[in-house]
mmCIF file of C-alpha atoms and ligand atoms in Angstrom:
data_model
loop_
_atom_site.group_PDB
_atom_site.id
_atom_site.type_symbol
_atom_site.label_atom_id
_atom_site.label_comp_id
_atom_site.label_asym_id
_atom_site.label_seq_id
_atom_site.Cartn_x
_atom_site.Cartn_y
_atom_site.Cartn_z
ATOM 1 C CA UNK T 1 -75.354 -46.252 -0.234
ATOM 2 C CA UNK T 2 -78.174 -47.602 -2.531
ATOM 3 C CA UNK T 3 -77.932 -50.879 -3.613
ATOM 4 C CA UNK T 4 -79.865 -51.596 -7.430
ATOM 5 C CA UNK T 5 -80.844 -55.419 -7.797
ATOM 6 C CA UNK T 6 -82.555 -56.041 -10.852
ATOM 7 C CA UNK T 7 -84.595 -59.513 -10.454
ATOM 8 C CA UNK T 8 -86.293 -61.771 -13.952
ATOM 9 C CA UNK T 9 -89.512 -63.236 -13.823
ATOM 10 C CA UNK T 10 -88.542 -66.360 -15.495
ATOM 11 C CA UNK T 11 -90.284 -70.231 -15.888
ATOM 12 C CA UNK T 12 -89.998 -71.796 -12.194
ATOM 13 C CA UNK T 13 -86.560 -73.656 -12.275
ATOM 14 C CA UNK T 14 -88.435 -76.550 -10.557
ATOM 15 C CA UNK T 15 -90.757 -76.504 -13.568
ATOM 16 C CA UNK T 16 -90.024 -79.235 -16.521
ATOM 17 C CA UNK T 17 -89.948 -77.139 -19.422
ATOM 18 C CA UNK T 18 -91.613 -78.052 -22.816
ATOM 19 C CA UNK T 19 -91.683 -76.760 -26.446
ATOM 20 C CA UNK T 20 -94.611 -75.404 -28.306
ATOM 21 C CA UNK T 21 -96.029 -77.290 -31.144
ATOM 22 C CA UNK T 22 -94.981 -75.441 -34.024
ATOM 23 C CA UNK T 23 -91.172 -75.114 -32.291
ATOM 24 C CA UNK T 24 -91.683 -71.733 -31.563
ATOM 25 C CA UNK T 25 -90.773 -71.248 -28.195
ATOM 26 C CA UNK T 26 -90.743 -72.777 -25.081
ATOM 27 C CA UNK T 27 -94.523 -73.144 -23.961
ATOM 28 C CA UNK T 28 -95.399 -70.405 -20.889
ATOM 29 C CA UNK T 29 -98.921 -70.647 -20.682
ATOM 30 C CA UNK T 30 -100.293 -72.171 -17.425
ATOM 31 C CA UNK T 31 -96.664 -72.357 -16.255
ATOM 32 C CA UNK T 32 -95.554 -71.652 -12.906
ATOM 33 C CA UNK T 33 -93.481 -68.720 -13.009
ATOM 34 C CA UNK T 34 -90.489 -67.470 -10.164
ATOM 35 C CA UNK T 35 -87.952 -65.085 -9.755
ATOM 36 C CA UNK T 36 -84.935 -66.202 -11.309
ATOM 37 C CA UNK T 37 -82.817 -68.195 -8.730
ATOM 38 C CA UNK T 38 -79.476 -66.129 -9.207
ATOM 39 C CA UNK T 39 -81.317 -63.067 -8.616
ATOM 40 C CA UNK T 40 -82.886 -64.475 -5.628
ATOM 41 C CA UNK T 41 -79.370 -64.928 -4.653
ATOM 42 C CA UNK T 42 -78.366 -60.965 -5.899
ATOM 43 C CA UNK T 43 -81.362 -59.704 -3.422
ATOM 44 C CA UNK T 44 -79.934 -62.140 -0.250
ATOM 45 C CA UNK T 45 -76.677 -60.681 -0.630
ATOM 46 C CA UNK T 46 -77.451 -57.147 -0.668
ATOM 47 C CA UNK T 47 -79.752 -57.599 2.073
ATOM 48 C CA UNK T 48 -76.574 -59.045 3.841
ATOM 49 C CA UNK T 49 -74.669 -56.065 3.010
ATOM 50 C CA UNK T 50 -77.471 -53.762 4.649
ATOM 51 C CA UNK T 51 -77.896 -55.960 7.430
ATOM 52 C CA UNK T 52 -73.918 -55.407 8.047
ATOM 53 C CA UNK T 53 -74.150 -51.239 7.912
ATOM 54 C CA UNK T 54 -73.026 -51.372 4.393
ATOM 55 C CA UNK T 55 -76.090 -50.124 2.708
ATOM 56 C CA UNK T 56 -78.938 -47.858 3.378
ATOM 57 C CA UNK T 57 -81.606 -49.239 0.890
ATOM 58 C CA UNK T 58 -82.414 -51.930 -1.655
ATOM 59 C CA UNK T 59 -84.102 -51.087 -4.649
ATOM 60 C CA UNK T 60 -85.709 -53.879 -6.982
ATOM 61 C CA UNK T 61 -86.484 -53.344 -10.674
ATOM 62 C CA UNK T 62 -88.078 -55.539 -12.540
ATOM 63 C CA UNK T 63 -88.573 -54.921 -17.008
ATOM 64 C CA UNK T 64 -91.276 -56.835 -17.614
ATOM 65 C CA UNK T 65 -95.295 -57.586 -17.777
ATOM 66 C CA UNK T 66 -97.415 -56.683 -15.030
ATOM 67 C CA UNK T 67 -97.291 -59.964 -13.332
ATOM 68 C CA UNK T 68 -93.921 -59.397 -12.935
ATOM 69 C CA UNK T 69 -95.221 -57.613 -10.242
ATOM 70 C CA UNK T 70 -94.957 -60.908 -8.691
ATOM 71 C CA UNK T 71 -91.290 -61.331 -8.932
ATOM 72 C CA UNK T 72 -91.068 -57.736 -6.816
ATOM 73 C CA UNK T 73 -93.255 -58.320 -4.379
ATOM 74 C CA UNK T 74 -91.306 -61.598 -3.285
ATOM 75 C CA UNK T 75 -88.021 -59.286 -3.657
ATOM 76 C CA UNK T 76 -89.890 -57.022 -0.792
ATOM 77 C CA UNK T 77 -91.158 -59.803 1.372
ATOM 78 C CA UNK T 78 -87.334 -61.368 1.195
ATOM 79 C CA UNK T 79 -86.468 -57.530 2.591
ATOM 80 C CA UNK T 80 -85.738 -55.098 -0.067
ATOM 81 C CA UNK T 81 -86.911 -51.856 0.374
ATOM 82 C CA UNK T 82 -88.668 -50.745 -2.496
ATOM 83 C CA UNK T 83 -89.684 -52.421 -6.259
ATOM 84 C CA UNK T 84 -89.757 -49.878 -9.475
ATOM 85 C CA UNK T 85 -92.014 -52.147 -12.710
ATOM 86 C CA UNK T 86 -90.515 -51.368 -15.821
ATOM 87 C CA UNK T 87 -93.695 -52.524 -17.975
ATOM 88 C CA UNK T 88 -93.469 -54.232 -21.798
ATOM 89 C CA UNK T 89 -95.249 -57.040 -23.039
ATOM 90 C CA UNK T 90 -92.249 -57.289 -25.256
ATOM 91 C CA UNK T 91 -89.540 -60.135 -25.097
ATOM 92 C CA UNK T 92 -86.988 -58.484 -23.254
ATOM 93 C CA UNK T 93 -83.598 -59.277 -24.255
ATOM 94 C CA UNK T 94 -80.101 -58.215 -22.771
ATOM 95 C CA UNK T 95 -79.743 -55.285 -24.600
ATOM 96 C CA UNK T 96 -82.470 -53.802 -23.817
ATOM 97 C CA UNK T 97 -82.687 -54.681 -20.312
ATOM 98 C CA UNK T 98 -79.037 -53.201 -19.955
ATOM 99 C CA UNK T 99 -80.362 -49.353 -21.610
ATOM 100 C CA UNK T 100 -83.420 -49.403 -19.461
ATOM 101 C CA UNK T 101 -80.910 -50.316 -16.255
ATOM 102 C CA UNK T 102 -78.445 -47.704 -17.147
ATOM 103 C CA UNK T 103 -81.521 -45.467 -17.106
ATOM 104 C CA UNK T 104 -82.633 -46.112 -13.345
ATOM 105 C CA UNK T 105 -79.319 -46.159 -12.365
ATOM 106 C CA UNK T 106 -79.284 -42.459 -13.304
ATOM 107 C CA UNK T 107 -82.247 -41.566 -11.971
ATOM 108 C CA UNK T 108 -81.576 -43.890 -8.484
ATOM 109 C CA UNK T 109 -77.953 -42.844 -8.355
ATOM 110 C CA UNK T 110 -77.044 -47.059 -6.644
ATOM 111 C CA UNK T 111 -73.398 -47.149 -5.078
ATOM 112 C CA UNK T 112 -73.670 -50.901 -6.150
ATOM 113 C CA UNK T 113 -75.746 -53.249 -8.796
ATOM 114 C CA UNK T 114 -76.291 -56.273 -7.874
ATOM 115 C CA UNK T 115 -77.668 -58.820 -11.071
ATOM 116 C CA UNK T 116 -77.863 -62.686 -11.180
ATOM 117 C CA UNK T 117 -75.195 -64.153 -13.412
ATOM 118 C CA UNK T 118 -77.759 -64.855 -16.054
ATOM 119 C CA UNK T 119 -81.211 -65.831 -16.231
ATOM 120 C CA UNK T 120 -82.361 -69.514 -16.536
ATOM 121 C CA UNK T 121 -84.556 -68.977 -18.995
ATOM 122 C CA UNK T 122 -82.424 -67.420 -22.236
ATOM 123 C CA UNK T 123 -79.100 -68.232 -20.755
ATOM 124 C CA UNK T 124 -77.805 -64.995 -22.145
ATOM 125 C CA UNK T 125 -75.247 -63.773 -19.350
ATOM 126 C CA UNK T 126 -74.825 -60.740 -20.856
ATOM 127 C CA UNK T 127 -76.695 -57.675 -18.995
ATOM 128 C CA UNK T 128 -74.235 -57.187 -15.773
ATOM 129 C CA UNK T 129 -71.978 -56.842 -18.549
ATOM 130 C CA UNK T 130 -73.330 -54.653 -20.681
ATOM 131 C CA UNK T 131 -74.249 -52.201 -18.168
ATOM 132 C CA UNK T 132 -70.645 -51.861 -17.071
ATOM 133 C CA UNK T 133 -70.050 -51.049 -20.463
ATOM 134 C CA UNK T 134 -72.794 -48.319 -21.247
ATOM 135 C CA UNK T 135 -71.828 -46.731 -17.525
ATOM 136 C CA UNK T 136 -68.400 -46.749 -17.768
ATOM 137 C CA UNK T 137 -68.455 -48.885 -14.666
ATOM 138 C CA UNK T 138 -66.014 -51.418 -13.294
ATOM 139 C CA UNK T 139 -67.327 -54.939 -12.750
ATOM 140 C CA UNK T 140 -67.043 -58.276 -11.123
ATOM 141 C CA UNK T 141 -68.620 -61.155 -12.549
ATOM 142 C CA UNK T 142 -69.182 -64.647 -10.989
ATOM 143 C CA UNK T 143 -69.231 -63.351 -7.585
ATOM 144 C CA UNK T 144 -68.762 -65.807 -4.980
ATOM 145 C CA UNK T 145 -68.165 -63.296 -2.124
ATOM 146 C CA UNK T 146 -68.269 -59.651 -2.044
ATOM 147 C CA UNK T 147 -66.726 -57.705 0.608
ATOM 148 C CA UNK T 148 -66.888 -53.594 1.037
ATOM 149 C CA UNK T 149 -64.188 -51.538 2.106
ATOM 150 C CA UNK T 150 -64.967 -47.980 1.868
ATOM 151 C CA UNK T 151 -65.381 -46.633 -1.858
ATOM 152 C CA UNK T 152 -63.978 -50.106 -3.014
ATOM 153 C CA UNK T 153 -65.146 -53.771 -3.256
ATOM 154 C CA UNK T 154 -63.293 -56.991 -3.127
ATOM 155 C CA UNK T 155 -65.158 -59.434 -4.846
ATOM 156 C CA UNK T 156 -64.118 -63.431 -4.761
ATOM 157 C CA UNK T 157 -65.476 -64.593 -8.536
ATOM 158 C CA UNK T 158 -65.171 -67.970 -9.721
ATOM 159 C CA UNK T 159 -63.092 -68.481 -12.606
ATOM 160 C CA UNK T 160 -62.124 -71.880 -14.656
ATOM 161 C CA UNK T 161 -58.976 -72.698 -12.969
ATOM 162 C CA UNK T 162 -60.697 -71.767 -8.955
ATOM 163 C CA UNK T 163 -60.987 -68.459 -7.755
ATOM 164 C CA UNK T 164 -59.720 -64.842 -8.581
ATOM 165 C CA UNK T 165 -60.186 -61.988 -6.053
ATOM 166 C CA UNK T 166 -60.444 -58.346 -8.256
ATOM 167 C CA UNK T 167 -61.006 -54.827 -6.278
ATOM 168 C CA UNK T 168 -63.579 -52.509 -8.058
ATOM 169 C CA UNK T 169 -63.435 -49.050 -7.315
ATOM 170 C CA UNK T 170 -67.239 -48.016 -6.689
ATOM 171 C CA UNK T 171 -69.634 -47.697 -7.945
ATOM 172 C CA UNK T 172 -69.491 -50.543 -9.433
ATOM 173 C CA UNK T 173 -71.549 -54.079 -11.037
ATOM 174 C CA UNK T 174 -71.336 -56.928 -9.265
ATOM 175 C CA UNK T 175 -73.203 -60.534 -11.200
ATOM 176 C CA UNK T 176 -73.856 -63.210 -8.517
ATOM 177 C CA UNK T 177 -72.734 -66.921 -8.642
ATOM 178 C CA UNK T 178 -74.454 -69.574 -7.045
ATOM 179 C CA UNK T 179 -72.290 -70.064 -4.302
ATOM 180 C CA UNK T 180 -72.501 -66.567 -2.650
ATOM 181 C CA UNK T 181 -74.761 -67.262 -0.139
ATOM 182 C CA UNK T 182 -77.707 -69.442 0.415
ATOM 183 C CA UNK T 183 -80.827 -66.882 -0.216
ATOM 184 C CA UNK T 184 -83.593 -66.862 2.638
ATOM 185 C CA UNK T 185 -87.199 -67.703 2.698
ATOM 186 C CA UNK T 186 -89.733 -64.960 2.922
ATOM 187 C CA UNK T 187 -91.868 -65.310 6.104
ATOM 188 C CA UNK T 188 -95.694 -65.286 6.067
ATOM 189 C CA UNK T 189 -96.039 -61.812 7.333
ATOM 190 C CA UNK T 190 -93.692 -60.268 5.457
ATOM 191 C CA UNK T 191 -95.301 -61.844 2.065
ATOM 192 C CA UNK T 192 -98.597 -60.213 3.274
ATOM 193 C CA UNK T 193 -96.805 -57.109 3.825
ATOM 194 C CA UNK T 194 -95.252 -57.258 0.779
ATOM 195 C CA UNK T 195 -98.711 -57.501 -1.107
ATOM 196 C CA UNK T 196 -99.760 -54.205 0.255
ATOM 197 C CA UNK T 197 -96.829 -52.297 -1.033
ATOM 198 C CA UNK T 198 -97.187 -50.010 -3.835
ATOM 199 C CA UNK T 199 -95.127 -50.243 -6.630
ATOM 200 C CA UNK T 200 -93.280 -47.551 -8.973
ATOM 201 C CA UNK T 201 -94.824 -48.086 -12.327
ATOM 202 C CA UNK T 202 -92.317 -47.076 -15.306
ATOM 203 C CA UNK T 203 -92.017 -47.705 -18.823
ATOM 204 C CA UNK T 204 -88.782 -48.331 -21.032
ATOM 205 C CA UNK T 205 -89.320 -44.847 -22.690
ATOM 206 C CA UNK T 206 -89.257 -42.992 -19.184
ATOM 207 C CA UNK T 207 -85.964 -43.909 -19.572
ATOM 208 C CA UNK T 208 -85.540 -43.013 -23.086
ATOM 209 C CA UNK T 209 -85.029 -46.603 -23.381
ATOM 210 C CA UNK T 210 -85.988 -48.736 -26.445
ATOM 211 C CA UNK T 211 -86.194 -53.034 -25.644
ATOM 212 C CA UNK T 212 -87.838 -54.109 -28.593
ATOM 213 C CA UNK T 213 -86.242 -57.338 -29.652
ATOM 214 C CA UNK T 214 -82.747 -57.330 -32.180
ATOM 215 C CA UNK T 215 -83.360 -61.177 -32.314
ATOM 216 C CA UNK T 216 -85.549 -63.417 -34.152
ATOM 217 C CA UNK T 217 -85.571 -66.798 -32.826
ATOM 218 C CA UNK T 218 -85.535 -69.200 -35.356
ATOM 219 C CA UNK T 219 -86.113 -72.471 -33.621
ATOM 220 C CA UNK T 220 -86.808 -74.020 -30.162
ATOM 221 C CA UNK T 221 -85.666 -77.597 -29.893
ATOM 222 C CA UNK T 222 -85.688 -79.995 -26.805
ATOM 223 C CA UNK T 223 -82.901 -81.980 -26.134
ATOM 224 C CA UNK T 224 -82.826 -85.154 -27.885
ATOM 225 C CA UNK T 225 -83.554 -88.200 -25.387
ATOM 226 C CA UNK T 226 -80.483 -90.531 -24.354
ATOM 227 C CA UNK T 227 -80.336 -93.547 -26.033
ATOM 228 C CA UNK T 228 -80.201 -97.089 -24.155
ATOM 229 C CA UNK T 229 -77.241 -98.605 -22.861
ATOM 230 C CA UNK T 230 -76.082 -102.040 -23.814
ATOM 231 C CA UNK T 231 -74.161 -104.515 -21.498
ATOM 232 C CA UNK T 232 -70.966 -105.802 -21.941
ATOM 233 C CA UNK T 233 -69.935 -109.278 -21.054
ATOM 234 C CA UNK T 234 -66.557 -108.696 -20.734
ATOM 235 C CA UNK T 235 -63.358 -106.067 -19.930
ATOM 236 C CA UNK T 236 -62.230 -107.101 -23.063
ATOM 237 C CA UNK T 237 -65.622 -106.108 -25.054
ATOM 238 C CA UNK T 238 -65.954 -102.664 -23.213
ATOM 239 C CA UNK T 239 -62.576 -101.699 -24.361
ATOM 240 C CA UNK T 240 -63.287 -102.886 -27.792
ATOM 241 C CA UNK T 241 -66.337 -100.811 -28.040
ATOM 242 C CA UNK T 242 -64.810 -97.692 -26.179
ATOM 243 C CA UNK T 243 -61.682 -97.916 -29.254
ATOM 244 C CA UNK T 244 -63.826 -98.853 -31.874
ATOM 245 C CA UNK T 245 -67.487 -97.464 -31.725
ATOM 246 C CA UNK T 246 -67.403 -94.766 -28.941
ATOM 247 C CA UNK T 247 -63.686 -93.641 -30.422
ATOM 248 C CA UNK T 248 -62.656 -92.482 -26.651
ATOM 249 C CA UNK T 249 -59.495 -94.477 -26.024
HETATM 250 P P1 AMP B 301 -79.036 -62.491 -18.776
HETATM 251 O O1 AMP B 301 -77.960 -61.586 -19.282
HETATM 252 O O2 AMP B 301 -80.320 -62.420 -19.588
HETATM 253 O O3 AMP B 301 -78.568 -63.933 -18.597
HETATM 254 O O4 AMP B 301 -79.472 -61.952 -17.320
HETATM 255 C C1 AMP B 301 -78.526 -61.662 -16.307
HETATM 256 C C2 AMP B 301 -79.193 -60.894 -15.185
HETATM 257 O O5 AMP B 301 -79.701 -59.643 -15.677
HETATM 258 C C3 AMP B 301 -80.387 -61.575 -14.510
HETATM 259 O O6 AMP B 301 -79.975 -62.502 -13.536
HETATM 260 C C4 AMP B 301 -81.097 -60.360 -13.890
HETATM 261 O O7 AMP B 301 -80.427 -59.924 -12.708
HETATM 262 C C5 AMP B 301 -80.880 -59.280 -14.957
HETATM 263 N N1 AMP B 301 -82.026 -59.245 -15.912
HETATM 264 C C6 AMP B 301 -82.094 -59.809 -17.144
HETATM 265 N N2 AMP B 301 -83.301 -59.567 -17.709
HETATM 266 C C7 AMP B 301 -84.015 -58.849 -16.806
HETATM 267 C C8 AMP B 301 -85.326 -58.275 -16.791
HETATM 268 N N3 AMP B 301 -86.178 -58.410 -17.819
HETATM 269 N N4 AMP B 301 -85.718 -57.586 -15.675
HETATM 270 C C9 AMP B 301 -84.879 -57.435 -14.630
HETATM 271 N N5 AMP B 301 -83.631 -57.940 -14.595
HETATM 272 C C10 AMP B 301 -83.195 -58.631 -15.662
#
């Protein structure tokens, strides 16, 4: 079995993010960039799953600009098998993402897609999902285990009220939570051998796929600062002010 993990070259989540000038989006120039850490986690697990006998090869796709080239090459050096570069200098958004994934999924014929949950830098959660809907496909979202049991998999996901176990009948879309595993660190020679791999080079349209954007972003904001405390002098006061200016008891 193939195993599809599509990985987002988003702002490093280590990075303190800022807002352009005129509000129009969050500022990326000189910015550190990373994959995004739930796809870091998507990669570790279906390394796992080869590592186990479960899976043949990894595949790592990537819709973005070249130097998301980046983002596959640290895929590879983590252990995946081989990186396809679906190039646009165009905002990507989940929509479009999802058509250009169904796409490669046709063409790469994956037993199993592996995404992050959502990416850290729109917060969209929205792609595993709709690309179970445009293949027809079962899925299992919030994944905090995934086990494989012939043509079907178990997957733990993480729900309000604790956990729910579902069994999805292959193939099938699996979005990964951050507790499913603890993703590993790429060793030095594996990063230099992951620099001298060549990458597939696609477009959207090789996959008849269109990602211009369907959204216009209308402002970027940063969250407003907290204000100061103020200290009490007595019980008495702090459950005045909780009843009568916070409005909490
Ligand atoms: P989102 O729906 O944008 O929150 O993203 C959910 C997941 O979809 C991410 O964790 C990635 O696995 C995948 N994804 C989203 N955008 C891209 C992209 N441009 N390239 C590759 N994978 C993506």
């Amino acid at each position: 079995m193939k195993i599809l993990v599509p990985v987002k070259r988003v702002v490093d989540a280590n990075v303190k993010v800022r807002v352009k000038a005129d509000g129009s989006a969050v500022e990326l120039a000189n910015v550190k960039m990373a994959m995004n850490p739930f796809d870091e986690i998507a990669v570790e697990e279906a390394i796992r799953l080869r590592e186990a006998g479960k899976a043949e090869e990894i595949i790592v796709v990537s819709i973005g600009p070249q130097q998301a080239q980046e983002t596959l090459r640290t895929a590879l050096a983590m252990g995946a098998d081989r990186a396809i570069l679906v190039k646009t200098d165009e905002q990507t958004e989940p929509l479009g993402v999802a058509k250009v994934l169904k796409g490669v999924v046709e063409a790469e014929q994956p037993g199993l897609v592996i995404l992050g949950k959502q990416a850290i830098d729109d917060d969209s959660n929205q792609t595993g999902q709709m690309l179970a809907a445009l293949l027809g496909w079962a899925q299992g979202t919030f994944a905090s285990k995934v086990v494989i049991e012939g043509d079907k998999a178990k997957v733990t996901r993480e729900v309000d009220g604790g956990l729910q176990t579902v069994e999805l009948k292959m193939p099938a879309i699996v979005t990964a939570d951050l507790r499913l595993n603890q993703p590993r660190y790429a060793s030095l020679p594996n990063i230099m051998k992951a620099k001298k791999k060549q990458l597939d080079e696609k477009t959207p349209a090789d996959y008849g796929a269109d990602v211009k954007p369907r959204l216009k972003v209308i402002k970027t904001e940063e969250p407003s600062g907290r204000k100061a405390g103020v200290k009490v002098k007595s019980v008495a006061e702090l459950v005045d002010k909780l009843k009568n200016e916070a409005g909490v008891l």
